[in-house]
């Protein structure tokens, strides 16, 4: 199948399952294209022994969602498997910082510093996340960066660290996280504990 075919099937299924619309153009990026953080789905065919990053979301009862998972078709190199687990740990560290009174900068730093310690700092080139709710990107505008936001109870934010190595591949793991009085609550339930085979 091509990346576009996968994206179209996913969009159709989301609407069949009750979503009123998709949140944004579904991203499906495989193989070398998975190293493009926000590449649109293309006519590239998904091949064996490749990573496939899928970023999607939809509107339900007026509210939106945003999730990214990276999958594997067949087997991939030890380095790509290592990158996956680094991004997973960065996701966990950033999520743990998503607490009342913390800033977006602190959330970002928790992931970014870990990725840097692991030797891949130059390959994480975008922010850690954004607010979501009635719109897919909230808490940010031309004057306010997510890093400047102080988290408050009941805010929902995304946590989406990634590593993108040109010519090799990329991994992003994104969750929607609710800021609560206690532990942050991860709202996205699709498994991420290991690299899932398609």
PDB file of N, CA, C and O in Angstrom, residues 7 15 24 36 38 58-59 64 88 92-93 95 104 110 118 123 128 152-153 162 178 187:
ATOM      1  N   UNK A   7      -3.407   6.554   4.815  1.00  0.00           N
ATOM      2  CA  UNK A   7      -4.018   7.762   5.377  1.00  0.00           C
ATOM      3  C   UNK A   7      -5.511   7.823   5.048  1.00  0.00           C
ATOM      4  O   UNK A   7      -6.341   8.132   5.915  1.00  0.00           O
ATOM      5  N   UNK A  15     -14.030   8.383  10.761  1.00  0.00           N
ATOM      6  CA  UNK A  15     -15.381   8.911  10.572  1.00  0.00           C
ATOM      7  C   UNK A  15     -16.435   7.819  10.759  1.00  0.00           C
ATOM      8  O   UNK A  15     -17.512   8.072  11.309  1.00  0.00           O
ATOM      9  N   UNK A  24      -6.607  17.367  11.225  1.00  0.00           N
ATOM     10  CA  UNK A  24      -5.595  17.911  10.327  1.00  0.00           C
ATOM     11  C   UNK A  24      -5.303  16.839   9.292  1.00  0.00           C
ATOM     12  O   UNK A  24      -5.773  15.696   9.429  1.00  0.00           O
ATOM     13  N   UNK A  36      11.236  12.865   8.112  1.00  0.00           N
ATOM     14  CA  UNK A  36      10.642  14.180   7.873  1.00  0.00           C
ATOM     15  C   UNK A  36       9.553  14.369   8.930  1.00  0.00           C
ATOM     16  O   UNK A  36       8.507  13.718   8.862  1.00  0.00           O
ATOM     17  N   UNK A  38       7.059  16.272   9.697  1.00  0.00           N
ATOM     18  CA  UNK A  38       5.650  16.505   9.393  1.00  0.00           C
ATOM     19  C   UNK A  38       5.393  16.391   7.894  1.00  0.00           C
ATOM     20  O   UNK A  38       4.716  17.222   7.292  1.00  0.00           O
ATOM     21  N   UNK A  58      -8.898  13.529  15.325  1.00  0.00           N
ATOM     22  CA  UNK A  58     -10.224  13.867  14.822  1.00  0.00           C
ATOM     23  C   UNK A  58     -11.041  14.633  15.835  1.00  0.00           C
ATOM     24  O   UNK A  58     -10.665  14.755  17.004  1.00  0.00           O
ATOM     25  N   UNK A  59     -12.175  15.165  15.365  1.00  0.00           N
ATOM     26  CA  UNK A  59     -13.101  15.904  16.214  1.00  0.00           C
ATOM     27  C   UNK A  59     -14.238  14.989  16.669  1.00  0.00           C
ATOM     28  O   UNK A  59     -14.827  14.271  15.866  1.00  0.00           O
ATOM     29  N   UNK A  64     -11.093  18.002  19.935  1.00  0.00           N
ATOM     30  CA  UNK A  64     -10.164  17.361  19.021  1.00  0.00           C
ATOM     31  C   UNK A  64      -9.159  16.471  19.738  1.00  0.00           C
ATOM     32  O   UNK A  64      -9.008  16.541  20.957  1.00  0.00           O
ATOM     33  N   UNK A  88      10.647   6.950  23.519  1.00  0.00           N
ATOM     34  CA  UNK A  88       9.652   6.493  24.495  1.00  0.00           C
ATOM     35  C   UNK A  88      10.000   6.995  25.896  1.00  0.00           C
ATOM     36  O   UNK A  88       9.133   7.502  26.618  1.00  0.00           O
ATOM     37  N   UNK A  92       8.001   9.689  28.369  1.00  0.00           N
ATOM     38  CA  UNK A  92       7.648   9.438  29.772  1.00  0.00           C
ATOM     39  C   UNK A  92       8.151  10.557  30.681  1.00  0.00           C
ATOM     40  O   UNK A  92       7.440  11.020  31.579  1.00  0.00           O
ATOM     41  N   UNK A  93       9.385  11.013  30.441  1.00  0.00           N
ATOM     42  CA  UNK A  93       9.964  12.059  31.287  1.00  0.00           C
ATOM     43  C   UNK A  93       9.218  13.377  31.130  1.00  0.00           C
ATOM     44  O   UNK A  93       8.975  14.082  32.115  1.00  0.00           O
ATOM     45  N   UNK A  95       6.091  13.717  30.099  1.00  0.00           N
ATOM     46  CA  UNK A  95       4.738  13.534  30.640  1.00  0.00           C
ATOM     47  C   UNK A  95       4.732  13.712  32.148  1.00  0.00           C
ATOM     48  O   UNK A  95       3.822  14.332  32.715  1.00  0.00           O
ATOM     49  N   UNK A 104       5.695  25.008  30.056  1.00  0.00           N
ATOM     50  CA  UNK A 104       5.960  24.239  28.852  1.00  0.00           C
ATOM     51  C   UNK A 104       7.450  24.042  28.640  1.00  0.00           C
ATOM     52  O   UNK A 104       7.877  23.007  28.139  1.00  0.00           O
ATOM     53  N   UNK A 110      12.627  18.355  29.831  1.00  0.00           N
ATOM     54  CA  UNK A 110      12.711  16.981  30.345  1.00  0.00           C
ATOM     55  C   UNK A 110      12.974  15.986  29.224  1.00  0.00           C
ATOM     56  O   UNK A 110      13.759  15.039  29.378  1.00  0.00           O
ATOM     57  N   UNK A 118      21.594  11.151  25.135  1.00  0.00           N
ATOM     58  CA  UNK A 118      21.703   9.907  24.357  1.00  0.00           C
ATOM     59  C   UNK A 118      22.390  10.118  23.010  1.00  0.00           C
ATOM     60  O   UNK A 118      22.551   9.160  22.242  1.00  0.00           O
ATOM     61  N   UNK A 123      18.880  15.945  16.333  1.00  0.00           N
ATOM     62  CA  UNK A 123      17.828  15.340  15.508  1.00  0.00           C
ATOM     63  C   UNK A 123      16.425  15.517  16.083  1.00  0.00           C
ATOM     64  O   UNK A 123      15.482  14.879  15.622  1.00  0.00           O
ATOM     65  N   UNK A 128       8.087  20.382  22.042  1.00  0.00           N
ATOM     66  CA  UNK A 128       7.597  19.160  22.694  1.00  0.00           C
ATOM     67  C   UNK A 128       6.096  18.974  22.534  1.00  0.00           C
ATOM     68  O   UNK A 128       5.599  17.862  22.600  1.00  0.00           O
ATOM     69  N   UNK A 152      -1.978  24.596  34.048  1.00  0.00           N
ATOM     70  CA  UNK A 152      -3.032  24.708  35.048  1.00  0.00           C
ATOM     71  C   UNK A 152      -3.928  23.478  34.994  1.00  0.00           C
ATOM     72  O   UNK A 152      -3.953  22.762  33.989  1.00  0.00           O
ATOM     73  N   UNK A 153      -4.651  23.253  36.077  1.00  0.00           N
ATOM     74  CA  UNK A 153      -5.543  22.102  36.167  1.00  0.00           C
ATOM     75  C   UNK A 153      -6.523  22.087  34.989  1.00  0.00           C
ATOM     76  O   UNK A 153      -7.069  23.112  34.605  1.00  0.00           O
ATOM     77  N   UNK A 162      10.580  13.510  19.401  1.00  0.00           N
ATOM     78  CA  UNK A 162      10.928  12.720  18.223  1.00  0.00           C
ATOM     79  C   UNK A 162      12.410  12.807  17.921  1.00  0.00           C
ATOM     80  O   UNK A 162      13.103  13.728  18.366  1.00  0.00           O
ATOM     81  N   UNK A 178      -3.772  15.105  30.130  1.00  0.00           N
ATOM     82  CA  UNK A 178      -4.591  15.981  30.961  1.00  0.00           C
ATOM     83  C   UNK A 178      -3.822  16.350  32.227  1.00  0.00           C
ATOM     84  O   UNK A 178      -3.316  15.470  32.938  1.00  0.00           O
ATOM     85  N   UNK A 187      -4.402  10.455  27.998  1.00  0.00           N
ATOM     86  CA  UNK A 187      -5.712  10.150  27.433  1.00  0.00           C
ATOM     87  C   UNK A 187      -5.638   9.223  26.229  1.00  0.00           C
ATOM     88  O   UNK A 187      -6.625   8.565  25.899  1.00  0.00           O
TER      89      UNK A 187
END
